[in-house]
Amino acid sequence: MSDRIHVIFSSTNKNFLYNCEIPISMLPRNGERIRLSIPGHSDIRCYVEDMEWQYAELEKRIDISIVARIKMLQED
């Protein structure tokens, strides 16, 4: 098993969607405040409202990702 997981960050209060892969050890939890550092953009401070596992079968293999619903607080 890989030590990284695909995460989709989706904002509940602004038009924002970001797909990335992060180490499982850095996976945020519900209720945490985090800072997203996106290459070529300002850092985004946000609050993790909800995390949901997502499964899909692609070409006879299971693809696992997480959808993280966030509330954007501030852009640096």
mmCIF file with all atom_site columns, N, CA and C in Angstrom:
data_model
loop_
_atom_site.group_PDB
_atom_site.id
_atom_site.type_symbol
_atom_site.label_atom_id
_atom_site.label_alt_id
_atom_site.label_comp_id
_atom_site.label_asym_id
_atom_site.label_entity_id
_atom_site.label_seq_id
_atom_site.pdbx_PDB_ins_code
_atom_site.Cartn_x
_atom_site.Cartn_y
_atom_site.Cartn_z
_atom_site.occupancy
_atom_site.B_iso_or_equiv
_atom_site.pdbx_formal_charge
_atom_site.auth_seq_id
_atom_site.auth_comp_id
_atom_site.auth_asym_id
_atom_site.auth_atom_id
_atom_site.pdbx_PDB_model_num
ATOM 1   N N  . MET A 1 1  ? 0.835   -1.192 0.000   1.00 0.00 ? 1  MET A N  1
ATOM 2   C CA . MET A 1 1  ? 0.000   0.000  0.000   1.00 0.00 ? 1  MET A CA 1
ATOM 3   C C  . MET A 1 1  ? 0.877   1.252  0.000   1.00 0.00 ? 1  MET A C  1
ATOM 4   N N  . SER A 1 2  ? 0.430   2.252  -0.740  1.00 0.00 ? 2  SER A N  1
ATOM 5   C CA . SER A 1 2  ? 1.170   3.499  -0.846  1.00 0.00 ? 2  SER A CA 1
ATOM 6   C C  . SER A 1 2  ? 1.044   4.313  0.437   1.00 0.00 ? 2  SER A C  1
ATOM 7   N N  . ASP A 1 3  ? 2.039   5.143  0.709   1.00 0.00 ? 3  ASP A N  1
ATOM 8   C CA . ASP A 1 3  ? 1.970   6.000  1.885   1.00 0.00 ? 3  ASP A CA 1
ATOM 9   C C  . ASP A 1 3  ? 1.401   7.377  1.544   1.00 0.00 ? 3  ASP A C  1
ATOM 10  N N  . ARG A 1 4  ? 0.848   7.508  0.337   1.00 0.00 ? 4  ARG A N  1
ATOM 11  C CA . ARG A 1 4  ? 0.218   8.754  -0.105  1.00 0.00 ? 4  ARG A CA 1
ATOM 12  C C  . ARG A 1 4  ? -1.209  8.456  -0.530  1.00 0.00 ? 4  ARG A C  1
ATOM 13  N N  . ILE A 1 5  ? -2.075  9.479  -0.441  1.00 0.00 ? 5  ILE A N  1
ATOM 14  C CA . ILE A 1 5  ? -3.470  9.308  -0.841  1.00 0.00 ? 5  ILE A CA 1
ATOM 15  C C  . ILE A 1 5  ? -3.935  10.528 -1.623  1.00 0.00 ? 5  ILE A C  1
ATOM 16  N N  . HIS A 1 6  ? -4.817  10.294 -2.562  1.00 0.00 ? 6  HIS A N  1
ATOM 17  C CA . HIS A 1 6  ? -5.389  11.358 -3.388  1.00 0.00 ? 6  HIS A CA 1
ATOM 18  C C  . HIS A 1 6  ? -6.473  12.071 -2.579  1.00 0.00 ? 6  HIS A C  1
ATOM 19  N N  . VAL A 1 7  ? -6.387  13.409 -2.499  1.00 0.00 ? 7  VAL A N  1
ATOM 20  C CA . VAL A 1 7  ? -7.365  14.204 -1.748  1.00 0.00 ? 7  VAL A CA 1
ATOM 21  C C  . VAL A 1 7  ? -7.931  15.296 -2.652  1.00 0.00 ? 7  VAL A C  1
ATOM 22  N N  . ILE A 1 8  ? -9.240  15.466 -2.594  1.00 0.00 ? 8  ILE A N  1
ATOM 23  C CA . ILE A 1 8  ? -9.915  16.542 -3.313  1.00 0.00 ? 8  ILE A CA 1
ATOM 24  C C  . ILE A 1 8  ? -10.420 17.530 -2.268  1.00 0.00 ? 8  ILE A C  1
ATOM 25  N N  . PHE A 1 9  ? -9.862  18.744 -2.262  1.00 0.00 ? 9  PHE A N  1
ATOM 26  C CA . PHE A 1 9  ? -10.301 19.789 -1.341  1.00 0.00 ? 9  PHE A CA 1
ATOM 27  C C  . PHE A 1 9  ? -11.381 20.607 -2.046  1.00 0.00 ? 9  PHE A C  1
ATOM 28  N N  . SER A 1 10 ? -12.557 20.663 -1.457  1.00 0.00 ? 10 SER A N  1
ATOM 29  C CA . SER A 1 10 ? -13.696 21.361 -2.036  1.00 0.00 ? 10 SER A CA 1
ATOM 30  C C  . SER A 1 10 ? -14.224 22.371 -1.020  1.00 0.00 ? 10 SER A C  1
ATOM 31  N N  . SER A 1 11 ? -14.289 23.637 -1.421  1.00 0.00 ? 11 SER A N  1
ATOM 32  C CA . SER A 1 11 ? -14.734 24.685 -0.501  1.00 0.00 ? 11 SER A CA 1
ATOM 33  C C  . SER A 1 11 ? -16.253 24.774 -0.463  1.00 0.00 ? 11 SER A C  1
ATOM 34  N N  . THR A 1 12 ? -16.782 24.964 0.750   1.00 0.00 ? 12 THR A N  1
ATOM 35  C CA . THR A 1 12 ? -18.227 25.109 0.917   1.00 0.00 ? 12 THR A CA 1
ATOM 36  C C  . THR A 1 12 ? -18.674 26.569 0.856   1.00 0.00 ? 12 THR A C  1
ATOM 37  N N  . ASN A 1 13 ? -17.733 27.517 0.950   1.00 0.00 ? 13 ASN A N  1
ATOM 38  C CA . ASN A 1 13 ? -18.135 28.926 0.959   1.00 0.00 ? 13 ASN A CA 1
ATOM 39  C C  . ASN A 1 13 ? -17.560 29.748 -0.204  1.00 0.00 ? 13 ASN A C  1
ATOM 40  N N  . LYS A 1 14 ? -16.710 29.161 -1.031  1.00 0.00 ? 14 LYS A N  1
ATOM 41  C CA . LYS A 1 14 ? -16.164 29.865 -2.197  1.00 0.00 ? 14 LYS A CA 1
ATOM 42  C C  . LYS A 1 14 ? -16.018 28.854 -3.329  1.00 0.00 ? 14 LYS A C  1
ATOM 43  N N  . ASN A 1 15 ? -15.881 29.349 -4.529  1.00 0.00 ? 15 ASN A N  1
ATOM 44  C CA . ASN A 1 15 ? -15.698 28.486 -5.689  1.00 0.00 ? 15 ASN A CA 1
ATOM 45  C C  . ASN A 1 15 ? -14.240 28.024 -5.725  1.00 0.00 ? 15 ASN A C  1
ATOM 46  N N  . PHE A 1 16 ? -13.964 26.870 -5.127  1.00 0.00 ? 16 PHE A N  1
ATOM 47  C CA . PHE A 1 16 ? -12.594 26.382 -5.026  1.00 0.00 ? 16 PHE A CA 1
ATOM 48  C C  . PHE A 1 16 ? -12.600 24.863 -5.012  1.00 0.00 ? 16 PHE A C  1
ATOM 49  N N  . LEU A 1 17 ? -11.758 24.271 -5.856  1.00 0.00 ? 17 LEU A N  1
ATOM 50  C CA . LEU A 1 17 ? -11.583 22.828 -5.915  1.00 0.00 ? 17 LEU A CA 1
ATOM 51  C C  . LEU A 1 17 ? -10.120 22.564 -6.200  1.00 0.00 ? 17 LEU A C  1
ATOM 52  N N  . TYR A 1 18 ? -9.495  21.699 -5.402  1.00 0.00 ? 18 TYR A N  1
ATOM 53  C CA . TYR A 1 18 ? -8.070  21.417 -5.568  1.00 0.00 ? 18 TYR A CA 1
ATOM 54  C C  . TYR A 1 18 ? -7.827  19.926 -5.373  1.00 0.00 ? 18 TYR A C  1
ATOM 55  N N  . ASN A 1 19 ? -7.236  19.290 -6.373  1.00 0.00 ? 19 ASN A N  1
ATOM 56  C CA . ASN A 1 19 ? -6.890  17.872 -6.306  1.00 0.00 ? 19 ASN A CA 1
ATOM 57  C C  . ASN A 1 19 ? -5.398  17.741 -6.074  1.00 0.00 ? 19 ASN A C  1
ATOM 58  N N  . CYS A 1 20 ? -5.011  16.875 -5.144  1.00 0.00 ? 20 CYS A N  1
ATOM 59  C CA . CYS A 1 20 ? -3.592  16.667 -4.897  1.00 0.00 ? 20 CYS A CA 1
ATOM 60  C C  . CYS A 1 20 ? -3.372  15.295 -4.261  1.00 0.00 ? 20 CYS A C  1
ATOM 61  N N  . GLU A 1 21 ? -2.135  14.935 -4.110  1.00 0.00 ? 21 GLU A N  1
ATOM 62  C CA . GLU A 1 21 ? -1.768  13.722 -3.402  1.00 0.00 ? 21 GLU A CA 1
ATOM 63  C C  . GLU A 1 21 ? -0.916  14.132 -2.219  1.00 0.00 ? 21 GLU A C  1
ATOM 64  N N  . ILE A 1 22 ? -1.258  13.627 -1.024  1.00 0.00 ? 22 ILE A N  1
ATOM 65  C CA . ILE A 1 22 ? -0.506  13.991 0.169   1.00 0.00 ? 22 ILE A CA 1
ATOM 66  C C  . ILE A 1 22 ? -0.135  12.734 0.948   1.00 0.00 ? 22 ILE A C  1
ATOM 67  N N  . PRO A 1 23 ? 0.917   12.815 1.771   1.00 0.00 ? 23 PRO A N  1
ATOM 68  C CA . PRO A 1 23 ? 1.257   11.677 2.629   1.00 0.00 ? 23 PRO A CA 1
ATOM 69  C C  . PRO A 1 23 ? 0.124   11.399 3.614   1.00 0.00 ? 23 PRO A C  1
ATOM 70  N N  . ILE A 1 24 ? -0.172  10.138 3.834   1.00 0.00 ? 24 ILE A N  1
ATOM 71  C CA . ILE A 1 24 ? -1.234  9.758  4.765   1.00 0.00 ? 24 ILE A CA 1
ATOM 72  C C  . ILE A 1 24 ? -0.970  10.340 6.149   1.00 0.00 ? 24 ILE A C  1
ATOM 73  N N  . SER A 1 25 ? 0.303   10.431 6.536   1.00 0.00 ? 25 SER A N  1
ATOM 74  C CA . SER A 1 25 ? 0.646   10.964 7.858   1.00 0.00 ? 25 SER A CA 1
ATOM 75  C C  . SER A 1 25 ? 0.267   12.443 8.013   1.00 0.00 ? 25 SER A C  1
ATOM 76  N N  . MET A 1 26 ? 0.061   13.162 6.894   1.00 0.00 ? 26 MET A N  1
ATOM 77  C CA . MET A 1 26 ? -0.288  14.587 6.943   1.00 0.00 ? 26 MET A CA 1
ATOM 78  C C  . MET A 1 26 ? -1.772  14.831 6.690   1.00 0.00 ? 26 MET A C  1
ATOM 79  N N  . LEU A 1 27 ? -2.567  13.770 6.635   1.00 0.00 ? 27 LEU A N  1
ATOM 80  C CA . LEU A 1 27 ? -3.992  13.893 6.367   1.00 0.00 ? 27 LEU A CA 1
ATOM 81  C C  . LEU A 1 27 ? -4.672  14.671 7.490   1.00 0.00 ? 27 LEU A C  1
ATOM 82  N N  . PRO A 1 28 ? -5.391  15.759 7.154   1.00 0.00 ? 28 PRO A N  1
ATOM 83  C CA . PRO A 1 28 ? -6.062  16.531 8.208   1.00 0.00 ? 28 PRO A CA 1
ATOM 84  C C  . PRO A 1 28 ? -7.254  15.776 8.769   1.00 0.00 ? 28 PRO A C  1
ATOM 85  N N  . ARG A 1 29 ? -7.759  16.257 9.894   1.00 0.00 ? 29 ARG A N  1
ATOM 86  C CA . ARG A 1 29 ? -8.947  15.675 10.538  1.00 0.00 ? 29 ARG A CA 1
ATOM 87  C C  . ARG A 1 29 ? -10.070 16.697 10.554  1.00 0.00 ? 29 ARG A C  1
ATOM 88  N N  . ASN A 1 30 ? -11.281 16.205 10.742  1.00 0.00 ? 30 ASN A N  1
ATOM 89  C CA . ASN A 1 30 ? -12.424 17.109 10.882  1.00 0.00 ? 30 ASN A CA 1
ATOM 90  C C  . ASN A 1 30 ? -12.159 18.090 12.014  1.00 0.00 ? 30 ASN A C  1
ATOM 91  N N  . GLY A 1 31 ? -12.498 19.357 11.796  1.00 0.00 ? 31 GLY A N  1
ATOM 92  C CA . GLY A 1 31 ? -12.347 20.372 12.830  1.00 0.00 ? 31 GLY A CA 1
ATOM 93  C C  . GLY A 1 31 ? -10.986 21.034 12.886  1.00 0.00 ? 31 GLY A C  1
ATOM 94  N N  . GLU A 1 32 ? -10.030 20.571 12.085  1.00 0.00 ? 32 GLU A N  1
ATOM 95  C CA . GLU A 1 32 ? -8.697  21.178 12.094  1.00 0.00 ? 32 GLU A CA 1
ATOM 96  C C  . GLU A 1 32 ? -8.649  22.401 11.193  1.00 0.00 ? 32 GLU A C  1
ATOM 97  N N  . ARG A 1 33 ? -7.799  23.343 11.576  1.00 0.00 ? 33 ARG A N  1
ATOM 98  C CA . ARG A 1 33 ? -7.476  24.480 10.712  1.00 0.00 ? 33 ARG A CA 1
ATOM 99  C C  . ARG A 1 33 ? -6.174  24.129 10.012  1.00 0.00 ? 33 ARG A C  1
ATOM 100 N N  . ILE A 1 34 ? -6.160  24.293 8.692   1.00 0.00 ? 34 ILE A N  1
ATOM 101 C CA . ILE A 1 34 ? -4.974  23.945 7.919   1.00 0.00 ? 34 ILE A CA 1
ATOM 102 C C  . ILE A 1 34 ? -4.627  25.085 6.973   1.00 0.00 ? 34 ILE A C  1
ATOM 103 N N  . ARG A 1 35 ? -3.435  25.020 6.424   1.00 0.00 ? 35 ARG A N  1
ATOM 104 C CA . ARG A 1 35 ? -2.991  25.972 5.411   1.00 0.00 ? 35 ARG A CA 1
ATOM 105 C C  . ARG A 1 35 ? -2.632  25.168 4.173   1.00 0.00 ? 35 ARG A C  1
ATOM 106 N N  . LEU A 1 36 ? -3.283  25.487 3.067   1.00 0.00 ? 36 LEU A N  1
ATOM 107 C CA . LEU A 1 36 ? -2.966  24.839 1.801   1.00 0.00 ? 36 LEU A CA 1
ATOM 108 C C  . LEU A 1 36 ? -1.948  25.697 1.069   1.00 0.00 ? 36 LEU A C  1
ATOM 109 N N  . SER A 1 37 ? -0.803  25.117 0.781   1.00 0.00 ? 37 SER A N  1
ATOM 110 C CA . SER A 1 37 ? 0.230   25.807 0.010   1.00 0.00 ? 37 SER A CA 1
ATOM 111 C C  . SER A 1 37 ? 0.181   25.256 -1.412  1.00 0.00 ? 37 SER A C  1
ATOM 112 N N  . ILE A 1 38 ? -0.378  26.030 -2.309  1.00 0.00 ? 38 ILE A N  1
ATOM 113 C CA . ILE A 1 38 ? -0.573  25.602 -3.681  1.00 0.00 ? 38 ILE A CA 1
ATOM 114 C C  . ILE A 1 38 ? 0.462   26.299 -4.560  1.00 0.00 ? 38 ILE A C  1
ATOM 115 N N  . PRO A 1 39 ? 1.276   25.538 -5.291  1.00 0.00 ? 39 PRO A N  1
ATOM 116 C CA . PRO A 1 39 ? 2.303   26.157 -6.137  1.00 0.00 ? 39 PRO A CA 1
ATOM 117 C C  . PRO A 1 39 ? 1.707   27.183 -7.102  1.00 0.00 ? 39 PRO A C  1
ATOM 118 N N  . GLY A 1 40 ? 2.315   28.372 -7.132  1.00 0.00 ? 40 GLY A N  1
ATOM 119 C CA . GLY A 1 40 ? 1.861   29.431 -8.022  1.00 0.00 ? 40 GLY A CA 1
ATOM 120 C C  . GLY A 1 40 ? 0.699   30.251 -7.496  1.00 0.00 ? 40 GLY A C  1
ATOM 121 N N  . HIS A 1 41 ? 0.250   29.984 -6.273  1.00 0.00 ? 41 HIS A N  1
ATOM 122 C CA . HIS A 1 41 ? -0.882  30.711 -5.681  1.00 0.00 ? 41 HIS A CA 1
ATOM 123 C C  . HIS A 1 41 ? -0.532  31.133 -4.266  1.00 0.00 ? 41 HIS A C  1
ATOM 124 N N  . SER A 1 42 ? -1.371  31.981 -3.710  1.00 0.00 ? 42 SER A N  1
ATOM 125 C CA . SER A 1 42 ? -1.221  32.370 -2.306  1.00 0.00 ? 42 SER A CA 1
ATOM 126 C C  . SER A 1 42 ? -1.584  31.192 -1.407  1.00 0.00 ? 42 SER A C  1
ATOM 127 N N  . ASP A 1 43 ? -1.037  31.166 -0.199  1.00 0.00 ? 43 ASP A N  1
ATOM 128 C CA . ASP A 1 43 ? -1.440  30.151 0.770   1.00 0.00 ? 43 ASP A CA 1
ATOM 129 C C  . ASP A 1 43 ? -2.885  30.413 1.185   1.00 0.00 ? 43 ASP A C  1
ATOM 130 N N  . ILE A 1 44 ? -3.619  29.346 1.433   1.00 0.00 ? 44 ILE A N  1
ATOM 131 C CA . ILE A 1 44 ? -5.018  29.455 1.810   1.00 0.00 ? 44 ILE A CA 1
ATOM 132 C C  . ILE A 1 44 ? -5.208  28.832 3.186   1.00 0.00 ? 44 ILE A C  1
ATOM 133 N N  . ARG A 1 45 ? -5.722  29.630 4.123   1.00 0.00 ? 45 ARG A N  1
ATOM 134 C CA . ARG A 1 45 ? -6.052  29.103 5.452   1.00 0.00 ? 45 ARG A CA 1
ATOM 135 C C  . ARG A 1 45 ? -7.499  28.642 5.406   1.00 0.00 ? 45 ARG A C  1
ATOM 136 N N  . CYS A 1 46 ? -7.741  27.455 5.940   1.00 0.00 ? 46 CYS A N  1
ATOM 137 C CA . CYS A 1 46 ? -9.099  26.933 5.899   1.00 0.00 ? 46 CYS A CA 1
ATOM 138 C C  . CYS A 1 46 ? -9.388  26.017 7.081   1.00 0.00 ? 46 CYS A C  1
ATOM 139 N N  . TYR A 1 47 ? -10.656 25.712 7.232   1.00 0.00 ? 47 TYR A N  1
ATOM 140 C CA . TYR A 1 47 ? -11.173 24.879 8.307   1.00 0.00 ? 47 TYR A CA 1
ATOM 141 C C  . TYR A 1 47 ? -11.761 23.628 7.667   1.00 0.00 ? 47 TYR A C  1
ATOM 142 N N  . VAL A 1 48 ? -11.358 22.444 8.146   1.00 0.00 ? 48 VAL A N  1
ATOM 143 C CA . VAL A 1 48 ? -11.851 21.189 7.586   1.00 0.00 ? 48 VAL A CA 1
ATOM 144 C C  . VAL A 1 48 ? -13.206 20.874 8.224   1.00 0.00 ? 48 VAL A C  1
ATOM 145 N N  . GLU A 1 49 ? -14.260 20.960 7.426   1.00 0.00 ? 49 GLU A N  1
ATOM 146 C CA . GLU A 1 49 ? -15.607 20.695 7.929   1.00 0.00 ? 49 GLU A CA 1
ATOM 147 C C  . GLU A 1 49 ? -15.940 19.210 7.918   1.00 0.00 ? 49 GLU A C  1
ATOM 148 N N  . ASP A 1 50 ? -15.492 18.495 6.890   1.00 0.00 ? 50 ASP A N  1
ATOM 149 C CA . ASP A 1 50 ? -15.885 17.097 6.743   1.00 0.00 ? 50 ASP A CA 1
ATOM 150 C C  . ASP A 1 50 ? -14.910 16.376 5.822   1.00 0.00 ? 50 ASP A C  1
ATOM 151 N N  . MET A 1 51 ? -14.636 15.118 6.137   1.00 0.00 ? 51 MET A N  1
ATOM 152 C CA . MET A 1 51 ? -13.786 14.266 5.297   1.00 0.00 ? 51 MET A CA 1
ATOM 153 C C  . MET A 1 51 ? -14.592 13.026 4.947   1.00 0.00 ? 51 MET A C  1
ATOM 154 N N  . GLU A 1 52 ? -14.573 12.647 3.677   1.00 0.00 ? 52 GLU A N  1
ATOM 155 C CA . GLU A 1 52 ? -15.361 11.496 3.240   1.00 0.00 ? 52 GLU A CA 1
ATOM 156 C C  . GLU A 1 52 ? -14.537 10.641 2.277   1.00 0.00 ? 52 GLU A C  1
ATOM 157 N N  . TRP A 1 53 ? -14.473 9.336  2.558   1.00 0.00 ? 53 TRP A N  1
ATOM 158 C CA . TRP A 1 53 ? -13.780 8.412  1.674   1.00 0.00 ? 53 TRP A CA 1
ATOM 159 C C  . TRP A 1 53 ? -14.594 8.228  0.411   1.00 0.00 ? 53 TRP A C  1
ATOM 160 N N  . GLN A 1 54 ? -13.909 8.089  -0.704  1.00 0.00 ? 54 GLN A N  1
ATOM 161 C CA . GLN A 1 54 ? -14.569 7.887  -1.988  1.00 0.00 ? 54 GLN A CA 1
ATOM 162 C C  . GLN A 1 54 ? -13.899 6.707  -2.693  1.00 0.00 ? 54 GLN A C  1
ATOM 163 N N  . TYR A 1 55 ? -14.689 5.766  -3.166  1.00 0.00 ? 55 TYR A N  1
ATOM 164 C CA . TYR A 1 55 ? -14.167 4.573  -3.836  1.00 0.00 ? 55 TYR A CA 1
ATOM 165 C C  . TYR A 1 55 ? -14.700 4.521  -5.260  1.00 0.00 ? 55 TYR A C  1
ATOM 166 N N  . ALA A 1 56 ? -13.866 4.094  -6.190  1.00 0.00 ? 56 ALA A N  1
ATOM 167 C CA . ALA A 1 56 ? -14.307 3.921  -7.573  1.00 0.00 ? 56 ALA A CA 1
ATOM 168 C C  . ALA A 1 56 ? -13.531 2.755  -8.175  1.00 0.00 ? 56 ALA A C  1
ATOM 169 N N  . GLU A 1 57 ? -14.211 1.982  -8.982  1.00 0.00 ? 57 GLU A N  1
ATOM 170 C CA . GLU A 1 57 ? -13.539 0.881  -9.668  1.00 0.00 ? 57 GLU A CA 1
ATOM 171 C C  . GLU A 1 57 ? -13.145 1.366  -11.056 1.00 0.00 ? 57 GLU A C  1
ATOM 172 N N  . LEU A 1 58 ? -11.856 1.399  -11.309 1.00 0.00 ? 58 LEU A N  1
ATOM 173 C CA . LEU A 1 58 ? -11.324 1.854  -12.591 1.00 0.00 ? 58 LEU A CA 1
ATOM 174 C C  . LEU A 1 58 ? -10.450 0.755  -13.187 1.00 0.00 ? 58 LEU A C  1
ATOM 175 N N  . GLU A 1 59 ? -10.841 0.272  -14.344 1.00 0.00 ? 59 GLU A N  1
ATOM 176 C CA . GLU A 1 59 ? -10.067 -0.762 -15.039 1.00 0.00 ? 59 GLU A CA 1
ATOM 177 C C  . GLU A 1 59 ? -9.704  -1.918 -14.118 1.00 0.00 ? 59 GLU A C  1
ATOM 178 N N  . LYS A 1 60 ? -10.722 -2.449 -13.447 1.00 0.00 ? 60 LYS A N  1
ATOM 179 C CA . LYS A 1 60 ? -10.616 -3.629 -12.578 1.00 0.00 ? 60 LYS A CA 1
ATOM 180 C C  . LYS A 1 60 ? -9.717  -3.433 -11.366 1.00 0.00 ? 60 LYS A C  1
ATOM 181 N N  . ARG A 1 61 ? -9.542  -2.191 -10.944 1.00 0.00 ? 61 ARG A N  1
ATOM 182 C CA . ARG A 1 61 ? -8.847  -1.919 -9.679  1.00 0.00 ? 61 ARG A CA 1
ATOM 183 C C  . ARG A 1 61 ? -9.623  -0.853 -8.926  1.00 0.00 ? 61 ARG A C  1
ATOM 184 N N  . ILE A 1 62 ? -9.521  -0.899 -7.624  1.00 0.00 ? 62 ILE A N  1
ATOM 185 C CA . ILE A 1 62 ? -10.239 0.065  -6.783  1.00 0.00 ? 62 ILE A CA 1
ATOM 186 C C  . ILE A 1 62 ? -9.371  1.299  -6.577  1.00 0.00 ? 62 ILE A C  1
ATOM 187 N N  . ASP A 1 63 ? -9.926  2.459  -6.891  1.00 0.00 ? 63 ASP A N  1
ATOM 188 C CA . ASP A 1 63 ? -9.247  3.726  -6.679  1.00 0.00 ? 63 ASP A CA 1
ATOM 189 C C  . ASP A 1 63 ? -9.860  4.370  -5.436  1.00 0.00 ? 63 ASP A C  1
ATOM 190 N N  . ILE A 1 64 ? -9.030  4.699  -4.467  1.00 0.00 ? 64 ILE A N  1
ATOM 191 C CA . ILE A 1 64 ? -9.497  5.291  -3.213  1.00 0.00 ? 64 ILE A CA 1
ATOM 192 C C  . ILE A 1 64 ? -9.013  6.734  -3.130  1.00 0.00 ? 64 ILE A C  1
ATOM 193 N N  . SER A 1 65 ? -9.914  7.635  -2.789  1.00 0.00 ? 65 SER A N  1
ATOM 194 C CA . SER A 1 65 ? -9.534  9.027  -2.566  1.00 0.00 ? 65 SER A CA 1
ATOM 195 C C  . SER A 1 65 ? -10.389 9.575  -1.431  1.00 0.00 ? 65 SER A C  1
ATOM 196 N N  . ILE A 1 66 ? -10.081 10.770 -1.032  1.00 0.00 ? 66 ILE A N  1
ATOM 197 C CA . ILE A 1 66 ? -10.829 11.432 0.043   1.00 0.00 ? 66 ILE A CA 1
ATOM 198 C C  . ILE A 1 66 ? -11.321 12.776 -0.475  1.00 0.00 ? 66 ILE A C  1
ATOM 199 N N  . VAL A 1 67 ? -12.575 13.087 -0.164  1.00 0.00 ? 67 VAL A N  1
ATOM 200 C CA . VAL A 1 67 ? -13.115 14.412 -0.444  1.00 0.00 ? 67 VAL A CA 1
ATOM 201 C C  . VAL A 1 67 ? -13.118 15.166 0.881   1.00 0.00 ? 67 VAL A C  1
ATOM 202 N N  . ALA A 1 68 ? -12.387 16.273 0.927   1.00 0.00 ? 68 ALA A N  1
ATOM 203 C CA . ALA A 1 68 ? -12.323 17.111 2.128   1.00 0.00 ? 68 ALA A CA 1
ATOM 204 C C  . ALA A 1 68 ? -13.112 18.380 1.864   1.00 0.00 ? 68 ALA A C  1
ATOM 205 N N  . ARG A 1 69 ? -14.190 18.565 2.590   1.00 0.00 ? 69 ARG A N  1
ATOM 206 C CA . ARG A 1 69 ? -14.974 19.791 2.464   1.00 0.00 ? 69 ARG A CA 1
ATOM 207 C C  . ARG A 1 69 ? -14.394 20.812 3.437   1.00 0.00 ? 69 ARG A C  1
ATOM 208 N N  . ILE A 1 70 ? -14.007 21.951 2.894   1.00 0.00 ? 70 ILE A N  1
ATOM 209 C CA . ILE A 1 70 ? -13.337 22.961 3.706   1.00 0.00 ? 70 ILE A CA 1
ATOM 210 C C  . ILE A 1 70 ? -14.085 24.289 3.629   1.00 0.00 ? 70 ILE A C  1
ATOM 211 N N  . LYS A 1 71 ? -13.908 25.089 4.667   1.00 0.00 ? 71 LYS A N  1
ATOM 212 C CA . LYS A 1 71 ? -14.399 26.463 4.649   1.00 0.00 ? 71 LYS A CA 1
ATOM 213 C C  . LYS A 1 71 ? -13.162 27.347 4.556   1.00 0.00 ? 71 LYS A C  1
ATOM 214 N N  . MET A 1 72 ? -13.082 28.142 3.495   1.00 0.00 ? 72 MET A N  1
ATOM 215 C CA . MET A 1 72 ? -11.923 29.021 3.322   1.00 0.00 ? 72 MET A CA 1
ATOM 216 C C  . MET A 1 72 ? -12.034 30.188 4.288   1.00 0.00 ? 72 MET A C  1
ATOM 217 N N  . LEU A 1 73 ? -10.978 30.430 5.060   1.00 0.00 ? 73 LEU A N  1
ATOM 218 C CA . LEU A 1 73 ? -10.976 31.505 6.050   1.00 0.00 ? 73 LEU A CA 1
ATOM 219 C C  . LEU A 1 73 ? -10.251 32.747 5.556   1.00 0.00 ? 73 LEU A C  1
ATOM 220 N N  . GLN A 1 74 ? -9.080  32.540 4.914   1.00 0.00 ? 74 GLN A N  1
ATOM 221 C CA . GLN A 1 74 ? -8.256  33.691 4.527   1.00 0.00 ? 74 GLN A CA 1
ATOM 222 C C  . GLN A 1 74 ? -7.244  33.247 3.496   1.00 0.00 ? 74 GLN A C  1
ATOM 223 N N  . GLU A 1 75 ? -6.945  34.146 2.563   1.00 0.00 ? 75 GLU A N  1
ATOM 224 C CA . GLU A 1 75 ? -5.898  33.911 1.596   1.00 0.00 ? 75 GLU A CA 1
ATOM 225 C C  . GLU A 1 75 ? -4.731  34.833 1.925   1.00 0.00 ? 75 GLU A C  1
ATOM 226 N N  . ASP A 1 76 ? -3.529  34.271 2.056   1.00 0.00 ? 76 ASP A N  1
ATOM 227 C CA . ASP A 1 76 ? -2.346  35.083 2.391   1.00 0.00 ? 76 ASP A CA 1
ATOM 228 C C  . ASP A 1 76 ? -1.753  35.709 1.151   1.00 0.00 ? 76 ASP A C  1
#
